[in-house]
PDB file of C-alpha atoms in Angstrom:
ATOM      1  CA  MET N   1      19.031   0.511  39.056  1.00 55.00           C
ATOM      2  CA  LYS N   2      16.786   3.437  40.017  1.00 57.00           C
ATOM      3  CA  THR N   3      18.412   5.578  37.325  1.00 55.00           C
ATOM      4  CA  PHE N   4      17.722   2.936  34.682  1.00 44.00           C
ATOM      5  CA  SER N   5      14.099   2.655  35.840  1.00 50.00           C
ATOM      6  CA  ARG N   6      13.638   6.440  35.661  1.00 50.00           C
ATOM      7  CA  LEU N   7      15.206   6.618  32.220  1.00 39.00           C
ATOM      8  CA  LEU N   8      12.987   3.772  31.015  1.00 40.00           C
ATOM      9  CA  SER N   9       9.853   5.527  32.315  1.00 47.00           C
ATOM     10  CA  ILE N  10      10.875   8.849  30.736  1.00 46.00           C
ATOM     11  CA  PHE N  11      11.616   7.120  27.444  1.00 42.00           C
ATOM     12  CA  THR N  12       8.284   5.265  27.549  1.00 42.00           C
ATOM     13  CA  ALA N  13       6.394   8.533  28.278  1.00 43.00           C
ATOM     14  CA  ALA N  14       8.215  10.336  25.459  1.00 41.00           C
ATOM     15  CA  VAL N  15       7.415   7.582  22.932  1.00 39.00           C
ATOM     16  CA  PHE N  16       3.778   7.577  24.051  1.00 41.00           C
ATOM     17  CA  ILE N  17       3.494  11.335  23.625  1.00 41.00           C
ATOM     18  CA  LEU N  18       5.183  11.289  20.218  1.00 40.00           C
ATOM     19  CA  LEU N  19       2.934   8.537  18.921  1.00 39.00           C
ATOM     20  CA  ILE N  20      -0.409   9.538  20.377  1.00 41.00           C
ATOM     21  CA  ILE N  21      -0.454  13.338  20.103  1.00 39.00           C
ATOM     22  CA  PRO N  22       0.256  13.525  16.337  1.00 43.00           C
ATOM     23  CA  ALA N  23      -2.647  11.196  15.580  1.00 40.00           C
ATOM     24  CA  GLY N  24      -5.067  13.494  17.422  1.00 41.00           C
ATOM     25  CA  THR N  25      -3.733  16.717  15.920  1.00 40.00           C
ATOM     26  CA  GLN N  26      -3.418  15.425  12.352  1.00 46.00           C
ATOM     27  CA  ALA N  27      -7.072  16.186  11.518  1.00 44.00           C
ATOM     28  CA  LYS N  28      -6.546  19.754  12.717  1.00 55.00           C
ATOM     29  CA  GLU N  29      -3.215  20.001  10.888  1.00 66.00           C
ATOM     30  CA  TYR N  30      -4.869  19.196   7.556  1.00 70.00           C
ATOM     31  CA  LYS N  31      -8.000  21.233   8.194  1.00 75.00           C
ATOM     32  CA  TRP N  32      -7.678  22.800   4.745  1.00 76.00           C
ATOM     33  CA  LEU N  33      -8.586  19.368   3.287  1.00 82.00           C
ATOM     34  CA  ASN N  34     -12.113  20.046   4.517  1.00 82.00           C
ATOM     35  CA  THR N  35     -14.218  20.453   1.391  1.00 82.00           C
ATOM     36  CA  LYS N  36     -17.872  20.820   0.502  1.00 81.00           C
ATOM     37  CA  ASP N  37     -19.621  17.616  -0.443  1.00 84.00           C
ATOM     38  CA  TYR N  38     -16.596  15.499   0.425  1.00 90.00           C
ATOM     39  CA  LYS N  39     -18.594  12.315  -0.247  1.00 92.00           C
ATOM     40  CA  ASN N  40     -18.053  12.897  -3.996  1.00 91.00           C
ATOM     41  CA  VAL N  41     -14.436  13.253  -5.020  1.00 93.00           C
ATOM     42  CA  PHE N  42     -12.495  13.558  -8.248  1.00 91.00           C
ATOM     43  CA  VAL N  43      -9.315  11.475  -8.644  1.00 94.00           C
ATOM     44  CA  HIS N  44      -6.850  12.487 -11.338  1.00 91.00           C
ATOM     45  CA  THR N  45      -4.429   9.693 -12.266  1.00 93.00           C
ATOM     46  CA  ASP N  46      -1.089   9.846 -14.051  1.00 93.00           C
ATOM     47  CA  PHE N  47       0.300   6.347 -14.461  1.00 92.00           C
ATOM     48  CA  ASN N  48       3.504   6.863 -16.446  1.00 83.00           C
ATOM     49  CA  GLN N  49       4.744   3.552 -17.923  1.00 88.00           C
ATOM     50  CA  CYS N  50       2.647   1.526 -15.451  1.00 93.00           C
ATOM     51  CA  ASP N  51       0.148   0.278 -17.994  1.00 90.00           C
ATOM     52  CA  PHE N  52       0.739  -3.350 -16.893  1.00 91.00           C
ATOM     53  CA  ILE N  53      -0.793  -2.587 -13.458  1.00 93.00           C
ATOM     54  CA  GLU N  54      -2.946   0.454 -14.333  1.00 92.00           C
ATOM     55  CA  LYS N  55      -6.196  -1.540 -14.034  1.00 92.00           C
ATOM     56  CA  ASN N  56      -5.176  -2.798 -10.552  1.00 95.00           C
ATOM     57  CA  LEU N  57      -4.173   0.694  -9.396  1.00 96.00           C
ATOM     58  CA  ASN N  58      -7.471   2.149 -10.526  1.00 95.00           C
ATOM     59  CA  GLU N  59      -9.401  -0.644  -8.813  1.00 96.00           C
ATOM     60  CA  THR N  60      -7.431  -0.078  -5.587  1.00 97.00           C
ATOM     61  CA  ILE N  61      -8.253   3.640  -5.688  1.00 97.00           C
ATOM     62  CA  LYS N  62     -11.923   2.915  -6.267  1.00 96.00           C
ATOM     63  CA  ARG N  63     -12.229   0.294  -3.523  1.00 97.00           C
ATOM     64  CA  THR N  64     -10.228   2.249  -0.947  1.00 97.00           C
ATOM     65  CA  ILE N  65     -12.306   5.405  -1.402  1.00 97.00           C
ATOM     66  CA  MET N  66     -15.657   3.578  -1.621  1.00 96.00           C
ATOM     67  CA  ARG N  67     -14.903   1.723   1.640  1.00 97.00           C
ATOM     68  CA  GLU N  68     -15.261   5.104   3.356  1.00 96.00           C
ATOM     69  CA  GLY N  69     -18.681   5.782   1.750  1.00 95.00           C
ATOM     70  CA  ILE N  70     -17.214   8.220  -0.784  1.00 95.00           C
ATOM     71  CA  ASP N  71     -18.078   8.128  -4.497  1.00 93.00           C
ATOM     72  CA  PRO N  72     -14.922   8.547  -6.624  1.00 93.00           C
ATOM     73  CA  THR N  73     -14.748   9.727 -10.239  1.00 90.00           C
ATOM     74  CA  ILE N  74     -11.414   8.535 -11.624  1.00 91.00           C
ATOM     75  CA  SER N  75      -9.856   9.894 -14.774  1.00 86.00           C
ATOM     76  CA  GLU N  76      -6.453  10.414 -16.375  1.00 84.00           C
ATOM     77  CA  SER N  77      -7.750  13.726 -17.758  1.00 76.00           C
ATOM     78  CA  LEU N  78      -8.702  16.896 -15.866  1.00 73.00           C
ATOM     79  CA  VAL N  79     -11.402  17.616 -18.458  1.00 70.00           C
ATOM     80  CA  PHE N  80     -12.807  14.238 -19.596  1.00 70.00           C
ATOM     81  CA  LYS N  81     -13.862  11.065 -17.881  1.00 74.00           C
ATOM     82  CA  ILE N  82     -12.651   8.263 -20.115  1.00 69.00           C
ATOM     83  CA  THR N  83     -14.413   4.910 -20.064  1.00 70.00           C
ATOM     84  CA  ARG N  84     -12.888   2.053 -22.063  1.00 68.00           C
ATOM     85  CA  PHE N  85     -14.818  -0.849 -23.522  1.00 73.00           C
ATOM     86  CA  GLY N  86     -12.284  -3.137 -25.140  1.00 76.00           C
ATOM     87  CA  ASP N  87     -10.707  -1.074 -27.959  1.00 78.00           C
ATOM     88  CA  GLU N  88     -13.327   1.666 -27.775  1.00 79.00           C
ATOM     89  CA  GLU N  89     -13.265   4.784 -25.608  1.00 73.00           C
ATOM     90  CA  LYS N  90     -16.158   6.902 -24.373  1.00 75.00           C
ATOM     91  CA  ARG N  91     -15.378  10.455 -23.280  1.00 75.00           C
ATOM     92  CA  GLU N  92     -17.623  12.566 -21.071  1.00 77.00           C
ATOM     93  CA  LEU N  93     -16.957  15.997 -19.573  1.00 74.00           C
ATOM     94  CA  ILE N  94     -16.063  15.943 -15.880  1.00 73.00           C
ATOM     95  CA  ASP N  95     -18.883  17.280 -13.717  1.00 76.00           C
ATOM     96  CA  LYS N  96     -17.833  20.817 -12.717  1.00 74.00           C
ATOM     97  CA  GLU N  97     -19.182  20.182  -9.199  1.00 73.00           C
ATOM     98  CA  LEU N  98     -16.251  17.797  -8.679  1.00 73.00           C
ATOM     99  CA  THR N  99     -13.573  20.353  -9.493  1.00 72.00           C
ATOM    100  CA  SER N 100     -14.967  23.865  -8.898  1.00 75.00           C
ATOM    101  CA  GLY N 101     -14.977  26.148  -5.872  1.00 72.00           C
ATOM    102  CA  ASN N 102     -11.628  24.993  -4.415  1.00 75.00           C
ATOM    103  CA  LYS N 103     -12.925  21.466  -4.027  1.00 85.00           C
ATOM    104  CA  ILE N 104     -10.164  19.051  -3.014  1.00 88.00           C
ATOM    105  CA  ILE N 105      -9.177  16.434  -5.568  1.00 88.00           C
ATOM    106  CA  PHE N 106      -6.785  13.481  -5.308  1.00 93.00           C
ATOM    107  CA  TYR N 107      -3.773  13.522  -7.623  1.00 94.00           C
ATOM    108  CA  VAL N 108      -2.308  10.037  -7.973  1.00 96.00           C
ATOM    109  CA  TYR N 109       1.006   9.568  -9.815  1.00 95.00           C
ATOM    110  CA  ALA N 110       2.810   6.349 -10.577  1.00 96.00           C
ATOM    111  CA  LYS N 111       5.946   5.640 -12.582  1.00 96.00           C
ATOM    112  CA  CYS N 112       7.284   2.181 -13.272  1.00 96.00           C
ATOM    113  CA  ILE N 113      10.503   1.036 -14.971  1.00 95.00           C
ATOM    114  CA  GLU N 114      11.321  -2.613 -15.634  1.00 93.00           C
ATOM    115  CA  TYR N 115      14.724  -3.529 -14.265  1.00 92.00           C
ATOM    116  CA  GLY N 116      15.674  -7.169 -14.732  1.00 91.00           C
ATOM    117  CA  SER N 117      13.132  -9.356 -12.928  1.00 91.00           C
ATOM    118  CA  VAL N 118      11.649  -6.480 -10.865  1.00 94.00           C
ATOM    119  CA  TYR N 119      10.137  -3.085 -11.412  1.00 96.00           C
ATOM    120  CA  ILE N 120      11.455   0.158  -9.967  1.00 96.00           C
ATOM    121  CA  TYR N 121       8.421   2.211  -8.999  1.00 96.00           C
ATOM    122  CA  GLN N 122       7.388   5.529  -7.531  1.00 96.00           C
ATOM    123  CA  PHE N 123       3.890   6.207  -6.183  1.00 97.00           C
ATOM    124  CA  ASP N 124       2.648   9.619  -5.029  1.00 96.00           C
ATOM    125  CA  VAL N 125      -0.787  10.482  -3.673  1.00 96.00           C
ATOM    126  CA  ASP N 126      -1.275  14.232  -3.252  1.00 94.00           C
ATOM    127  CA  PHE N 127      -4.190  16.592  -2.787  1.00 92.00           C
ATOM    128  CA  ALA N 128      -4.936  19.429  -5.167  1.00 88.00           C
ATOM    129  CA  VAL N 129      -7.467  22.038  -6.210  1.00 85.00           C
ATOM    130  CA  MET N 130      -8.339  23.029  -9.770  1.00 79.00           C
ATOM    131  CA  ASP N 131      -7.165  26.406 -11.014  1.00 70.00           C
ATOM    132  CA  SER N 132      -9.972  27.047 -13.525  1.00 66.00           C
ATOM    133  CA  ARG N 133      -8.219  30.145 -14.834  1.00 68.00           C
ATOM    134  CA  HIS N 134      -5.302  28.034 -16.124  1.00 60.00           C
ATOM    135  CA  SER N 135      -7.081  24.651 -16.389  1.00 63.00           C
ATOM    136  CA  GLN N 136      -4.566  22.838 -14.232  1.00 67.00           C
ATOM    137  CA  ALA N 137      -4.403  21.275 -10.810  1.00 72.00           C
ATOM    138  CA  LEU N 138      -2.495  23.073  -8.084  1.00 74.00           C
ATOM    139  CA  ILE N 139      -0.899  20.351  -5.948  1.00 77.00           C
ATOM    140  CA  TYR N 140      -0.403  20.939  -2.245  1.00 76.00           C
ATOM    141  CA  SER N 141       2.850  19.844  -0.660  1.00 74.00           C
ATOM    142  CA  THR N 142       1.227  18.419   2.497  1.00 78.00           C
ATOM    143  CA  PRO N 143       0.053  15.903   3.323  1.00 85.00           C
ATOM    144  CA  ARG N 144       2.137  14.003   0.815  1.00 84.00           C
ATOM    145  CA  HIS N 145       2.030  10.243   0.558  1.00 94.00           C
ATOM    146  CA  SER N 146       4.983   8.958  -1.424  1.00 94.00           C
ATOM    147  CA  VAL N 147       6.985   5.762  -1.761  1.00 96.00           C
ATOM    148  CA  MET N 148       9.527   4.335  -4.149  1.00 95.00           C
ATOM    149  CA  GLY N 149      11.265   1.028  -4.404  1.00 96.00           C
ATOM    150  CA  ALA N 150      11.769  -2.131  -6.408  1.00 96.00           C
ATOM    151  CA  ASP N 151       9.384  -5.063  -6.340  1.00 96.00           C
ATOM    152  CA  SER N 152       7.199  -7.432  -8.304  1.00 95.00           C
ATOM    153  CA  PRO N 153       3.790  -6.239  -9.561  1.00 94.00           C
ATOM    154  CA  ARG N 154       2.152  -8.080  -6.617  1.00 94.00           C
ATOM    155  CA  GLY N 155       4.411  -6.327  -4.113  1.00 95.00           C
ATOM    156  CA  MET N 156       3.805  -2.971  -5.814  1.00 96.00           C
ATOM    157  CA  ASP N 157       0.061  -3.493  -5.514  1.00 95.00           C
ATOM    158  CA  LYS N 158       0.390  -4.185  -1.777  1.00 96.00           C
ATOM    159  CA  ILE N 159       2.484  -1.047  -1.214  1.00 97.00           C
ATOM    160  CA  PHE N 160       0.100   1.080  -3.255  1.00 97.00           C
ATOM    161  CA  ARG N 161      -2.938  -0.141  -1.292  1.00 97.00           C
ATOM    162  CA  LYS N 162      -1.278   0.930   1.980  1.00 97.00           C
ATOM    163  CA  LEU N 163      -0.324   4.332   0.530  1.00 97.00           C
ATOM    164  CA  MET N 164      -3.807   4.974  -0.838  1.00 97.00           C
ATOM    165  CA  LYS N 165      -5.418   4.031   2.461  1.00 97.00           C
ATOM    166  CA  GLU N 166      -3.203   6.512   4.347  1.00 96.00           C
ATOM    167  CA  ALA N 167      -4.213   9.331   1.963  1.00 96.00           C
ATOM    168  CA  VAL N 168      -7.908   8.473   2.211  1.00 96.00           C
ATOM    169  CA  ASP N 169      -7.647   8.342   5.999  1.00 95.00           C
ATOM    170  CA  ASP N 170      -6.222  11.897   6.018  1.00 93.00           C
ATOM    171  CA  TYR N 171      -9.034  13.099   3.724  1.00 93.00           C
ATOM    172  CA  VAL N 172     -11.743  11.479   5.850  1.00 94.00           C
ATOM    173  CA  ALA N 173     -10.251  12.684   9.124  1.00 92.00           C
ATOM    174  CA  ALA N 174     -10.189  16.272   7.861  1.00 90.00           C
ATOM    175  CA  ASN N 175     -13.820  16.050   6.774  1.00 89.00           C
ATOM    176  CA  ALA N 176     -15.235  14.210   9.800  1.00 82.00           C
ATOM    177  CA  LYS N 177     -17.772  16.363  11.593  1.00 67.00           C
TER     178      LYS N 177
END
């Protein structure tokens, strides 16, 4: 019985260490996410074949980021901010302050394929910096927030909210003073 008790206490201590220590070191691990003026962020979206939930995804991005006191600029273009009013579009150039000087941007990708009564989906939320020389975003491999599965649009929305919150939490933790 003593052996079982010792094993249980060792196991409990190991689980505690594995769960608690990473949370404290994560902000240090992603220190490179620290960016000037982190309270204003650019979010580039690429919603491939997800037009049926694109509005919900954009709203989730906006709400999740704004909850942390950060002002997001969301666009499907790296050059223009596109605002839609019914059938009309208004295009404005993206403020260079949002993308210059190795400023961190969010890159949000979604792909959806209808399969019977559900949708097969893939969501990725990555961090990137703009390479002004080549006018493209350089996406970093960590931290990467990714999920795929099959669900209804309502279930997809729930999964995406959780994924977006995790990415924003990493961004905020890296920029907390």
